[in-house]
Backbone as JSON Lines, residues from 0, in Angstrom:
{"i":0,"aa":"M","n":[0.88,-1.1,0.01],"ca":[0.01,-0.03,-0.12],"c":[0.86,1.27,0.03]}
{"i":1,"aa":"A","n":[0.69,2.27,-0.83],"ca":[1.36,3.44,-0.98],"c":[1.06,4.32,0.15]}
{"i":2,"aa":"R","n":[2.12,5.08,0.67],"ca":[1.98,5.96,1.84],"c":[2.47,7.32,1.18]}
{"i":3,"aa":"F","n":[1.93,8.31,2.01],"ca":[2.5,9.78,1.71],"c":[3.64,9.93,2.73]}
{"i":4,"aa":"L","n":[4.81,9.93,2.11],"ca":[5.95,10.17,2.96],"c":[6.62,11.2,2.19]}
{"i":5,"aa":"P","n":[7.5,11.97,2.86],"ca":[8.35,13.02,2.27],"c":[9.33,12.43,1.39]}
{"i":6,"aa":"S","n":[9.74,12.86,0.23],"ca":[10.6,12.29,-0.77],"c":[11.94,12.22,0.03]}
{"i":7,"aa":"R","n":[12.76,11.2,-0.54],"ca":[14.12,10.92,0.02],"c":[15.1,11.35,-1.09]}
{"i":8,"aa":"R","n":[14.87,12.26,-2.0],"ca":[15.7,12.62,-2.9],"c":[16.88,13.41,-2.46]}
{"i":9,"aa":"G","n":[18.04,12.84,-2.47],"ca":[19.22,13.6,-1.88],"c":[19.28,13.8,-0.48]}
{"i":10,"aa":"S","n":[20.28,14.34,0.06],"ca":[20.47,14.68,1.54],"c":[19.8,15.96,1.97]}
{"i":11,"aa":"G","n":[19.74,16.21,3.15],"ca":[19.3,17.38,3.73],"c":[17.75,17.64,3.39]}
{"i":12,"aa":"G","n":[17.07,16.57,3.74],"ca":[15.59,16.69,3.54],"c":[14.84,17.88,4.08]}
{"i":13,"aa":"A","n":[15.29,18.25,5.25],"ca":[14.59,19.5,5.99],"c":[14.95,20.73,5.17]}
{"i":14,"aa":"A","n":[16.21,20.89,4.77],"ca":[16.61,22.0,4.06],"c":[15.92,22.01,2.53]}
{"i":15,"aa":"R","n":[15.7,20.84,1.91],"ca":[15.02,20.76,0.64],"c":[13.62,21.26,0.99]}
{"i":16,"aa":"R","n":[13.03,20.69,1.93],"ca":[11.57,21.07,2.2],"c":[11.37,22.66,2.51]}
{"i":17,"aa":"E","n":[12.26,23.18,3.19],"ca":[12.26,24.54,3.5],"c":[12.47,25.33,2.15]}
{"i":18,"aa":"D","n":[13.32,24.9,1.15],"ca":[13.58,25.6,0.0],"c":[12.33,25.46,-0.89]}
{"i":19,"aa":"A","n":[11.69,24.28,-0.93],"ca":[10.43,24.05,-1.63],"c":[9.31,25.06,-1.19]}
{"i":20,"aa":"V","n":[9.19,25.22,0.08],"ca":[8.18,26.14,0.67],"c":[8.51,27.53,0.22]}
{"i":21,"aa":"F","n":[9.87,27.96,0.48],"ca":[10.15,29.33,0.09],"c":[9.87,29.52,-1.37]}
{"i":22,"aa":"E","n":[10.23,28.64,-2.24],"ca":[9.97,28.82,-3.79],"c":[8.54,28.86,-3.98]}
{"i":23,"aa":"F","n":[7.84,28.04,-3.32],"ca":[6.29,28.1,-3.48],"c":[5.75,29.53,-3.04]}
{"i":24,"aa":"S","n":[6.16,30.0,-1.98],"ca":[5.68,31.27,-1.5],"c":[6.15,32.42,-2.55]}
{"i":25,"aa":"R","n":[7.21,32.21,-3.11],"ca":[7.83,33.27,-3.97],"c":[7.0,33.14,-5.48]}
{"i":26,"aa":"Q","n":[6.48,31.95,-5.83],"ca":[5.66,31.87,-6.86],"c":[4.24,32.28,-6.68]}
{"i":27,"aa":"L","n":[3.73,32.15,-5.47],"ca":[2.47,32.68,-5.14],"c":[2.33,34.16,-5.27]}
{"i":28,"aa":"V","n":[3.38,34.82,-4.75],"ca":[3.3,36.24,-4.84],"c":[3.36,36.91,-6.25]}
{"i":29,"aa":"G","n":[3.96,36.12,-7.36],"ca":[4.0,36.67,-8.59],"c":[2.82,35.87,-9.53]}
{"i":30,"aa":"A","n":[2.05,35.09,-8.87],"ca":[1.03,34.35,-9.62],"c":[0.0,35.21,-10.09]}
{"i":31,"aa":"A","n":[-0.49,35.08,-11.47],"ca":[-1.57,35.93,-12.03],"c":[-2.69,34.89,-12.4]}
{"i":32,"aa":"G","n":[-3.32,34.59,-11.33],"ca":[-4.6,33.94,-11.45],"c":[-4.5,32.46,-10.83]}
{"i":33,"aa":"V","n":[-5.73,31.8,-10.81],"ca":[-5.74,30.42,-10.32],"c":[-4.94,29.37,-11.04]}
{"i":34,"aa":"G","n":[-4.8,29.54,-12.29],"ca":[-4.02,28.52,-13.11],"c":[-2.54,28.47,-12.79]}
{"i":35,"aa":"E","n":[-1.87,29.77,-12.53],"ca":[-0.54,29.85,-12.02],"c":[-0.43,29.22,-10.68]}
{"i":36,"aa":"I","n":[-1.36,29.58,-9.89],"ca":[-1.36,29.09,-8.44],"c":[-1.37,27.68,-8.47]}
{"i":37,"aa":"A","n":[-2.22,27.05,-9.21],"ca":[-2.37,25.65,-9.17],"c":[-1.06,24.95,-9.72]}
{"i":38,"aa":"Q","n":[-0.43,25.54,-10.75],"ca":[0.79,24.91,-11.26],"c":[1.91,25.03,-10.14]}
{"i":39,"aa":"A","n":[2.0,26.17,-9.59],"ca":[3.06,26.29,-8.46],"c":[2.71,25.29,-7.39]}
{"i":40,"aa":"L","n":[1.54,25.11,-6.97],"ca":[1.14,24.17,-5.98],"c":[1.56,22.76,-6.41]}
{"i":41,"aa":"F","n":[1.15,22.48,-7.7],"ca":[1.55,21.06,-8.29],"c":[3.04,20.73,-8.34]}
{"i":42,"aa":"R","n":[3.74,21.79,-8.63],"ca":[5.2,21.65,-8.67],"c":[5.72,21.34,-7.32]}
{"i":43,"aa":"T","n":[5.27,22.12,-6.36],"ca":[5.75,21.93,-4.99],"c":[5.32,20.5,-4.39]}
{"i":44,"aa":"I","n":[4.2,20.09,-4.63],"ca":[3.7,18.8,-4.29],"c":[4.59,17.69,-4.98]}
{"i":45,"aa":"D","n":[4.88,17.87,-6.17],"ca":[5.81,16.85,-6.85],"c":[7.09,16.97,-6.25]}
{"i":46,"aa":"D","n":[7.63,18.16,-6.03],"ca":[8.96,18.14,-5.39],"c":[9.09,17.47,-4.07]}
{"i":47,"aa":"L","n":[8.06,17.78,-3.27],"ca":[8.07,17.19,-1.97],"c":[7.68,15.61,-1.79]}
{"i":48,"aa":"F","n":[6.82,15.32,-2.67],"ca":[6.26,13.92,-2.49],"c":[6.34,12.98,-3.59]}
{"i":49,"aa":"E","n":[6.97,13.54,-4.74],"ca":[7.06,12.7,-5.96],"c":[5.77,12.02,-6.28]}
{"i":50,"aa":"V","n":[4.64,12.87,-6.49],"ca":[3.39,12.16,-6.93],"c":[3.06,12.95,-8.37]}
{"i":51,"aa":"D","n":[2.24,12.21,-9.03],"ca":[1.92,12.84,-10.35],"c":[0.39,12.75,-10.56]}
{"i":52,"aa":"R","n":[-0.27,12.61,-9.49],"ca":[-1.82,12.64,-9.65],"c":[-2.35,13.57,-8.62]}
{"i":53,"aa":"C","n":[-2.93,14.65,-9.0],"ca":[-3.31,15.6,-8.13],"c":[-4.4,16.57,-8.81]}
{"i":54,"aa":"V","n":[-5.38,16.94,-7.98],"ca":[-6.41,17.89,-8.58],"c":[-6.71,18.94,-7.54]}
{"i":55,"aa":"L","n":[-7.0,20.09,-8.09],"ca":[-7.27,21.25,-7.17],"c":[-8.8,21.62,-7.47]}
{"i":56,"aa":"L","n":[-9.5,21.67,-6.26],"ca":[-10.95,22.18,-6.27],"c":[-11.01,23.4,-5.56]}
{"i":57,"aa":"T","n":[-11.86,24.37,-6.06],"ca":[-12.36,25.6,-5.34],"c":[-13.69,25.4,-4.67]}
{"i":58,"aa":"I","n":[-13.8,26.16,-3.7],"ca":[-15.08,26.02,-2.98],"c":[-15.86,27.41,-3.2]}
{"i":59,"aa":"D","n":[-17.14,27.26,-3.68],"ca":[-18.01,28.44,-3.89],"c":[-19.08,28.34,-2.79]}
{"i":60,"aa":"D","n":[-18.8,29.27,-1.84],"ca":[-19.7,29.39,-0.57],"c":[-21.17,29.75,-1.02]}
{"i":61,"aa":"D","n":[-21.31,30.55,-1.97],"ca":[-22.64,31.02,-2.4],"c":[-23.49,29.83,-2.81]}
{"i":62,"aa":"S","n":[-22.91,28.97,-3.56],"ca":[-23.71,27.71,-4.09],"c":[-23.46,26.42,-3.37]}
{"i":63,"aa":"A","n":[-22.55,26.53,-2.37],"ca":[-22.19,25.35,-1.69],"c":[-21.83,24.1,-2.6]}
{"i":64,"aa":"R","n":[-20.89,24.57,-3.47],"ca":[-20.36,23.47,-4.4],"c":[-18.8,23.53,-4.45]}
{"i":65,"aa":"A","n":[-18.21,22.45,-4.67],"ca":[-16.66,22.4,-5.06],"c":[-16.69,22.2,-6.57]}
{"i":66,"aa":"H","n":[-15.87,22.98,-7.16],"ca":[-15.58,22.91,-8.61],"c":[-14.12,22.56,-8.85]}
{"i":67,"aa":"G","n":[-13.95,21.81,-9.95],"ca":[-12.58,21.32,-10.35],"c":[-12.04,22.46,-11.13]}
{"i":68,"aa":"V","n":[-10.67,22.75,-10.83],"ca":[-10.01,24.0,-11.43],"c":[-8.78,23.53,-12.24]}
{"i":69,"aa":"A","n":[-8.08,22.63,-11.75],"ca":[-6.88,22.1,-12.54],"c":[-6.34,20.8,-11.89]}
{"i":70,"aa":"A","n":[-5.68,20.13,-12.73],"ca":[-5.12,18.83,-12.32],"c":[-3.7,18.71,-12.99]}
{"i":71,"aa":"M","n":[-2.86,17.92,-12.21],"ca":[-1.52,17.8,-12.6],"c":[-1.56,16.91,-13.79]}
{"i":72,"aa":"G","n":[-0.97,17.38,-15.01],"ca":[-0.94,16.75,-16.15],"c":[-2.09,17.02,-17.11]}
{"i":73,"aa":"G","n":[-2.89,17.91,-16.9],"ca":[-4.01,18.33,-17.89],"c":[-5.27,17.83,-17.38]}
{"i":74,"aa":"M","n":[-5.94,17.19,-18.44],"ca":[-7.35,16.53,-18.38],"c":[-8.37,17.59,-18.08]}
{"i":75,"aa":"D","n":[-8.23,18.67,-18.87],"ca":[-9.09,19.93,-18.74],"c":[-10.56,19.6,-18.7]}
{"i":76,"aa":"A","n":[-11.0,18.84,-19.59],"ca":[-12.49,18.43,-19.65],"c":[-13.0,17.76,-18.45]}
{"i":77,"aa":"E","n":[-12.22,16.84,-17.97],"ca":[-12.68,15.97,-16.82],"c":[-12.65,16.96,-15.65]}
{"i":78,"aa":"V","n":[-11.71,17.72,-15.45],"ca":[-11.55,18.56,-14.37],"c":[-12.63,19.63,-14.35]}
{"i":79,"aa":"A","n":[-12.87,20.19,-15.33],"ca":[-14.05,21.27,-15.59],"c":[-15.36,20.59,-15.23]}
{"i":80,"aa":"A","n":[-15.53,19.41,-15.41],"ca":[-16.81,18.77,-15.3],"c":[-17.0,18.4,-13.62]}
{"i":81,"aa":"I","n":[-16.02,18.55,-12.95],"ca":[-16.25,18.3,-11.42],"c":[-17.02,19.33,-10.81]}
{"i":82,"aa":"S","n":[-18.16,19.05,-10.33],"ca":[-18.98,19.91,-9.51],"c":[-19.72,19.2,-8.45]}
{"i":83,"aa":"I","n":[-19.33,19.41,-7.25],"ca":[-19.8,18.54,-6.12],"c":[-20.7,19.49,-5.21]}
{"i":84,"aa":"D","n":[-21.93,18.92,-4.93],"ca":[-22.91,19.68,-4.03],"c":[-22.34,19.29,-2.72]}
{"i":85,"aa":"L","n":[-21.8,20.21,-1.89],"ca":[-21.26,19.95,-0.55],"c":[-22.41,19.75,0.38]}
{"i":86,"aa":"A","n":[-23.66,20.03,0.25],"ca":[-24.79,19.73,1.11],"c":[-25.18,18.36,0.96]}
{"i":87,"aa":"E","n":[-25.12,17.76,-0.13],"ca":[-25.56,16.3,-0.48],"c":[-24.33,15.38,-0.37]}
{"i":88,"aa":"D","n":[-23.15,15.8,-0.71],"ca":[-22.12,14.95,-0.8],"c":[-21.7,14.3,0.42]}
{"i":89,"aa":"Q","n":[-21.35,12.97,0.49],"ca":[-20.9,12.4,1.74],"c":[-19.42,11.91,1.67]}
{"i":90,"aa":"S","n":[-18.68,12.51,0.65],"ca":[-17.25,12.08,0.49],"c":[-16.39,12.85,1.28]}
{"i":91,"aa":"A","n":[-15.11,12.56,1.0],"ca":[-13.97,13.23,1.72],"c":[-14.08,14.6,1.51]}
{"i":92,"aa":"V","n":[-14.48,15.05,0.28],"ca":[-14.39,16.56,-0.07],"c":[-15.33,17.33,0.86]}
{"i":93,"aa":"S","n":[-16.51,17.0,1.05],"ca":[-17.38,17.71,2.02],"c":[-16.99,17.65,3.43]}
{"i":94,"aa":"R","n":[-16.33,16.48,3.85],"ca":[-15.8,16.38,5.22],"c":[-14.8,17.45,5.43]}
{"i":95,"aa":"V","n":[-13.77,17.51,4.38],"ca":[-12.63,18.36,4.53],"c":[-13.12,19.79,4.6]}
{"i":96,"aa":"V","n":[-14.01,20.11,3.77],"ca":[-14.69,21.58,3.83],"c":[-15.33,21.83,5.18]}
{"i":97,"aa":"R","n":[-16.12,20.94,5.58],"ca":[-16.87,21.06,6.87],"c":[-15.94,21.15,8.11]}
{"i":98,"aa":"D","n":[-15.0,20.06,8.17],"ca":[-14.14,20.0,9.45],"c":[-12.83,20.81,9.3]}
{"i":99,"aa":"R","n":[-12.48,21.33,8.14],"ca":[-11.27,22.12,8.02],"c":[-10.0,21.35,8.31]}
{"i":100,"aa":"V","n":[-9.97,20.07,8.17],"ca":[-8.87,19.18,8.4],"c":[-8.74,18.24,7.24]}
{"i":101,"aa":"A","n":[-7.49,17.77,7.03],"ca":[-7.27,16.8,5.94],"c":[-7.89,15.5,6.34]}
{"i":102,"aa":"H","n":[-8.23,14.72,5.21],"ca":[-8.7,13.36,5.32],"c":[-7.97,12.42,4.31]}
{"i":103,"aa":"R","n":[-7.71,11.3,4.86],"ca":[-7.01,10.29,3.92],"c":[-7.8,9.05,3.58]}
{"i":104,"aa":"V","n":[-7.77,8.72,2.33],"ca":[-8.4,7.5,1.73],"c":[-7.33,6.48,1.55]}
{"i":105,"aa":"L","n":[-7.3,5.36,2.36],"ca":[-6.17,4.52,2.24],"c":[-6.27,3.49,1.06]}
{"i":106,"aa":"D","n":[-7.69,3.14,0.73],"ca":[-7.8,2.28,-0.41],"c":[-8.9,2.87,-1.33]}
{"i":107,"aa":"A","n":[-8.39,3.61,-2.34],"ca":[-9.43,4.41,-3.22],"c":[-10.29,3.41,-3.99]}
{"i":108,"aa":"S","n":[-9.87,2.28,-4.1],"ca":[-10.75,1.38,-4.89],"c":[-12.02,0.84,-4.14]}
{"i":109,"aa":"S","n":[-12.02,0.98,-2.79],"ca":[-13.01,0.34,-2.04],"c":[-13.66,1.36,-1.02]}
{"i":110,"aa":"E","n":[-12.97,2.46,-0.65],"ca":[-13.52,3.32,0.26],"c":[-14.47,4.3,-0.37]}
{"i":111,"aa":"T","n":[-15.73,4.45,0.13],"ca":[-16.72,5.27,-0.43],"c":[-16.42,6.87,-0.27]}
{"i":112,"aa":"L","n":[-15.52,7.08,0.69],"ca":[-15.24,8.47,0.84],"c":[-14.38,9.09,-0.24]}
{"i":113,"aa":"H","n":[-13.71,8.21,-1.07],"ca":[-13.06,8.79,-2.28],"c":[-14.11,9.17,-3.19]}
{"i":114,"aa":"N","n":[-14.25,10.49,-3.58],"ca":[-15.26,11.04,-4.37],"c":[-15.19,10.51,-5.82]}
{"i":115,"aa":"A","n":[-16.25,10.1,-6.25],"ca":[-16.31,9.63,-7.59],"c":[-16.05,10.4,-8.73]}
{"i":116,"aa":"Q","n":[-16.27,11.8,-8.65],"ca":[-15.77,12.67,-9.73],"c":[-14.29,12.89,-9.67]}
{"i":117,"aa":"V","n":[-13.83,13.04,-8.45],"ca":[-12.44,13.21,-8.36],"c":[-11.58,11.99,-8.78]}
{"i":118,"aa":"A","n":[-12.14,10.82,-8.48],"ca":[-11.55,9.58,-8.87],"c":[-11.34,9.57,-10.44]}
{"i":119,"aa":"Q","n":[-12.4,10.05,-11.17],"ca":[-12.29,10.16,-12.6],"c":[-10.89,10.77,-13.09]}
{"i":120,"aa":"V","n":[-10.44,11.69,-12.32],"ca":[-9.23,12.47,-12.68],"c":[-8.05,11.84,-11.99]}
{"i":121,"aa":"V","n":[-7.96,11.54,-10.7],"ca":[-6.83,11.11,-10.03],"c":[-6.71,9.55,-9.99]}
{"i":122,"aa":"G","n":[-7.72,8.82,-10.31],"ca":[-7.71,7.35,-10.35],"c":[-8.51,6.77,-9.29]}
{"i":123,"aa":"R","n":[-8.78,5.58,-9.37],"ca":[-9.69,4.77,-8.44],"c":[-8.86,3.72,-7.74]}
{"i":124,"aa":"T","n":[-7.49,3.78,-7.82],"ca":[-6.62,2.84,-7.09],"c":[-5.6,3.64,-6.27]}
{"i":125,"aa":"G","n":[-4.98,2.89,-5.29],"ca":[-3.96,3.46,-4.44],"c":[-4.55,4.19,-3.35]}
{"i":126,"aa":"S","n":[-3.95,5.26,-2.96],"ca":[-4.44,6.07,-1.72],"c":[-4.58,7.47,-2.04]}
{"i":127,"aa":"A","n":[-5.21,8.25,-1.29],"ca":[-5.37,9.56,-1.59],"c":[-5.52,10.48,-0.29]}
{"i":128,"aa":"V","n":[-5.05,11.69,-0.23],"ca":[-5.21,12.52,0.85],"c":[-5.85,13.78,0.27]}
{"i":129,"aa":"Y","n":[-6.88,14.23,0.97],"ca":[-7.7,15.41,0.72],"c":[-7.25,16.55,1.77]}
{"i":130,"aa":"V","n":[-6.66,17.63,1.23],"ca":[-6.12,18.62,2.04],"c":[-6.95,20.03,1.86]}
{"i":131,"aa":"P","n":[-7.47,20.56,3.04],"ca":[-8.05,21.87,2.78],"c":[-7.1,22.94,2.54]}
{"i":132,"aa":"L","n":[-7.54,24.0,1.71],"ca":[-6.64,25.19,1.76],"c":[-7.39,26.25,2.45]}
{"i":133,"aa":"R","n":[-6.96,26.48,3.53],"ca":[-7.75,27.34,4.64],"c":[-7.11,28.8,4.62]}
{"i":134,"aa":"T","n":[-8.1,29.68,4.82],"ca":[-7.84,31.07,5.15],"c":[-8.57,31.44,6.38]}
{"i":135,"aa":"S","n":[-8.4,32.63,7.01],"ca":[-9.18,32.96,8.19],"c":[-10.57,33.01,7.93]}
{"i":136,"aa":"G","n":[-11.1,33.01,6.7],"ca":[-12.43,33.1,6.36],"c":[-13.07,31.66,6.13]}
{"i":137,"aa":"G","n":[-12.31,30.6,6.12],"ca":[-12.73,29.32,5.95],"c":[-11.89,28.64,4.87]}
{"i":138,"aa":"V","n":[-12.53,27.54,4.44],"ca":[-11.86,26.59,3.33],"c":[-12.14,27.22,2.02]}
{"i":139,"aa":"I","n":[-11.14,27.47,1.18],"ca":[-11.39,28.11,-0.17],"c":[-11.02,27.15,-1.18]}
{"i":140,"aa":"G","n":[-10.47,25.94,-0.92],"ca":[-10.14,24.93,-1.85],"c":[-9.79,23.65,-1.19]}
{"i":141,"aa":"V","n":[-9.74,22.61,-1.93],"ca":[-9.35,21.26,-1.55],"c":[-8.17,20.78,-2.51]}
{"i":142,"aa":"V","n":[-7.14,20.33,-2.07],"ca":[-6.07,19.61,-2.99],"c":[-6.36,18.18,-2.69]}
{"i":143,"aa":"V","n":[-6.4,17.41,-3.79],"ca":[-6.47,16.12,-3.61],"c":[-5.21,15.44,-4.31]}
{"i":144,"aa":"I","n":[-4.43,14.55,-3.48],"ca":[-3.21,14.08,-3.99],"c":[-3.21,12.53,-3.8]}
{"i":145,"aa":"A","n":[-3.01,12.02,-4.89],"ca":[-3.13,10.5,-5.01],"c":[-1.9,9.88,-5.37]}
{"i":146,"aa":"T","n":[-1.77,8.61,-4.95],"ca":[-0.56,7.8,-5.13],"c":[-0.95,6.58,-6.11]}
């Protein structure tokens, strides 16, 4: 079973993680829109965890829905089709938004908490972690990282 562990590429893991976070912060400052933010986020996730399946969802408080914005490696049509009703959804997406904490799915092929729409993009096998993007105003997005 795959696990989410920090990458072991080279020596100085702590220094490498600090460098990745610094670089990510620098890229956020210069980002011109959600697309550039998503790409900076995906690069950082790849650098830290060596994964290649990831999707970014934004949260629309007015409609109480999560919408697909971007995915690592493209798949624009499938990502754009993601629209999750947070009031009705029982998956990890709604739990993460409601509880404001990350949630893991250890076996994506059998756990019902792995959202079906997200699974279309990141896959139905392996494991996944759903991570909230939080601000002082609440959760503004969810990043789903899969192995």
